[in-house]
Tab-separated table of C-alpha atoms in Angstrom:
chain	number	residue	atom	x	y	z
A	109	MET	CA	82.976	-0.238	-31.295
A	110	PHE	CA	79.797	0.350	-33.340
A	111	GLN	CA	81.137	-1.765	-36.194
A	112	ARG	CA	81.854	-4.716	-33.906
A	113	GLN	CA	78.712	-4.737	-31.790
A	114	SER	CA	77.726	-8.224	-33.029
A	115	GLU	CA	81.040	-9.612	-31.709
A	116	LEU	CA	80.454	-7.916	-28.377
A	117	GLY	CA	76.918	-9.311	-28.252
A	118	SER	CA	78.167	-12.806	-29.124
A	119	ALA	CA	80.597	-12.520	-26.207
A	120	GLY	CA	77.640	-11.816	-23.909
A	121	CYS	CA	78.379	-8.113	-23.594
A	122	SER	CA	75.805	-5.333	-23.475
A	123	VAL	CA	77.334	-1.921	-24.120
A	124	VAL	CA	75.920	1.065	-22.244
A	125	VAL	CA	77.110	4.630	-22.794
A	126	VAL	CA	77.157	6.796	-19.666
A	127	THR	CA	76.932	10.568	-19.915
A	128	PHE	CA	76.584	13.311	-17.330
A	129	GLY	CA	75.168	15.856	-19.758
A	130	GLU	CA	71.718	17.157	-20.494
A	131	GLU	CA	69.106	14.817	-21.985
A	132	ARG	CA	68.765	16.792	-25.203
A	133	GLY	CA	72.546	16.747	-25.661
A	134	ALA	CA	72.638	12.966	-25.208
A	135	VAL	CA	69.786	12.504	-27.685
A	136	ARG	CA	71.463	14.805	-30.213
A	137	TRP	CA	74.819	13.031	-29.844
A	138	GLN	CA	73.180	9.626	-30.261
A	139	GLN	CA	71.383	10.777	-33.413
A	140	GLU	CA	74.472	12.428	-34.925
A	141	THR	CA	76.792	9.492	-34.240
A	142	LYS	CA	74.103	6.877	-34.968
A	143	CYS	CA	75.239	5.179	-31.771
A	144	PRO	CA	73.233	1.945	-31.449
A	145	PHE	CA	73.865	1.522	-27.729
A	146	GLN	CA	71.538	2.533	-24.936
A	147	TYR	CA	72.708	5.328	-22.704
A	148	TYR	CA	72.386	6.238	-19.042
A	149	ARG	CA	72.539	9.785	-17.711
A	150	ASP	CA	74.528	10.313	-14.526
A	151	GLN	CA	73.879	14.000	-13.902
A	152	THR	CA	75.249	13.875	-10.353
A	153	ARG	CA	78.325	11.989	-11.614
A	154	SER	CA	77.949	9.450	-8.810
A	155	LEU	CA	78.998	6.611	-11.134
A	156	TYR	CA	81.896	8.726	-12.419
A	157	THR	CA	82.979	9.250	-8.793
A	158	PHE	CA	82.531	5.556	-7.914
A	159	LEU	CA	84.672	4.568	-10.911
A	160	GLY	CA	87.390	7.084	-10.030
A	161	LEU	CA	86.941	9.246	-13.123
A	162	ARG	CA	88.374	12.704	-12.630
A	163	ARG	CA	88.321	16.047	-14.343
A	164	SER	CA	91.614	17.156	-15.880
A	165	VAL	CA	92.523	20.134	-18.030
A	166	LYS	CA	96.044	18.718	-18.479
A	167	ALA	CA	94.823	15.296	-19.674
A	168	VAL	CA	92.358	16.831	-22.140
A	169	TRP	CA	94.520	19.553	-23.694
A	170	ASN	CA	97.921	17.942	-24.202
A	171	THR	CA	100.172	17.125	-27.145
A	172	ALA	CA	98.714	13.607	-27.570
A	173	THR	CA	95.194	14.991	-27.905
A	174	LEU	CA	96.255	17.802	-30.228
A	175	SER	CA	98.226	15.294	-32.325
A	176	TYR	CA	95.174	13.006	-32.508
A	177	TYR	CA	92.926	15.842	-33.688
A	178	GLY	CA	95.608	17.025	-36.127
A	179	SER	CA	95.894	13.565	-37.688
A	180	GLU	CA	92.103	13.311	-37.964
A	181	VAL	CA	91.986	16.669	-39.783
A	182	ALA	CA	94.845	15.561	-42.058
A	183	LYS	CA	92.844	12.429	-42.972
A	184	GLY	CA	89.840	14.600	-43.773
A	185	THR	CA	87.805	13.314	-40.837
A	186	PRO	CA	85.353	15.966	-39.648
A	187	LEU	CA	85.859	16.847	-35.998
A	188	PRO	CA	82.872	16.777	-33.660
A	189	GLN	CA	81.430	20.213	-33.025
A	190	SER	CA	80.595	21.377	-29.528
A	191	TYR	CA	76.989	22.127	-28.709
A	192	THR	CA	77.001	25.839	-27.969
A	193	ASP	CA	73.420	25.747	-26.674
A	194	LEU	CA	74.193	23.103	-24.013
A	195	GLU	CA	76.217	23.201	-20.833
A	196	ASP	CA	79.041	20.667	-20.898
A	197	ASP	CA	82.292	19.818	-19.142
A	198	PRO	CA	85.034	19.063	-21.678
A	199	HIS	CA	87.489	18.299	-18.868
A	200	GLN	CA	85.600	15.277	-17.514
A	201	MET	CA	87.641	12.163	-18.208
A	202	GLY	CA	86.021	8.918	-19.281
A	203	GLY	CA	86.857	5.264	-19.384
A	204	ASP	CA	85.699	1.766	-20.221
A	205	PHE	CA	84.457	-0.692	-17.617
A	206	ILE	CA	83.080	-4.215	-17.572
A	207	PHE	CA	80.619	-5.425	-14.965
A	208	ASP	CA	79.586	-9.059	-14.730
A	209	SER	CA	75.967	-10.232	-14.508
A	210	ASN	CA	76.074	-9.692	-10.716
A	211	ALA	CA	77.077	-6.027	-11.199
A	212	THR	CA	80.598	-6.759	-9.947
A	213	LEU	CA	83.232	-4.541	-11.522
A	214	LYS	CA	85.612	-6.828	-13.440
A	215	PHE	CA	87.551	-4.560	-15.814
A	216	VAL	CA	88.709	-0.982	-15.374
A	217	TYR	CA	90.247	1.284	-18.007
A	218	ARG	CA	90.428	4.934	-16.994
A	219	SER	CA	91.385	7.139	-19.939
A	220	LYS	CA	94.703	8.924	-19.545
A	221	THR	CA	93.907	11.480	-22.269
A	222	ALA	CA	90.744	12.598	-24.041
A	223	SER	CA	91.299	10.192	-26.952
A	224	ASP	CA	92.642	7.275	-24.893
A	225	ARG	CA	90.423	4.206	-25.138
A	226	PRO	CA	91.157	0.480	-25.168
A	227	SER	CA	90.729	-1.280	-28.492
A	228	VAL	CA	87.697	-3.489	-29.036
A	229	ASP	CA	90.124	-6.433	-29.223
A	230	HIS	CA	91.394	-5.515	-25.745
A	231	ILE	CA	87.819	-5.348	-24.423
A	232	LEU	CA	86.875	-8.672	-26.055
A	233	GLN	CA	89.972	-10.309	-24.543
A	234	ALA	CA	88.994	-8.969	-21.115
A	235	ILE	CA	85.464	-10.365	-21.546
A	236	HIS	CA	86.847	-13.786	-22.510
A	237	ASN	CA	89.200	-13.713	-19.490
A	238	ILE	CA	86.254	-12.969	-17.191
A	239	LEU	CA	84.135	-15.817	-18.573
């Protein structure tokens, strides 16, 4: 998504990353990934609850996730390291959502596994369908 932020901007989309973690963890992650998007901290997980995002051990640690990480290692891609000095919840599921300019929820994609995300093409198509 980072590489295609100009396309998202041209489509009238502002990307916001939502995290429930500690501030210093969010800052560290943003610096390490060089994520250009602003982020919002939802420590009470009220937005996560509103969007129907659940916690799931089964969805995080399954064969699809292990296969994904295995293929990344085989390609030589370094895996993200956990922050041992921060409290985190690796079982919290995520997703991708689109709100219109009136804050009306228009697109919902709840991840089925830890690595499950829609493609940027899928998101751009959804934006164009909304407009």
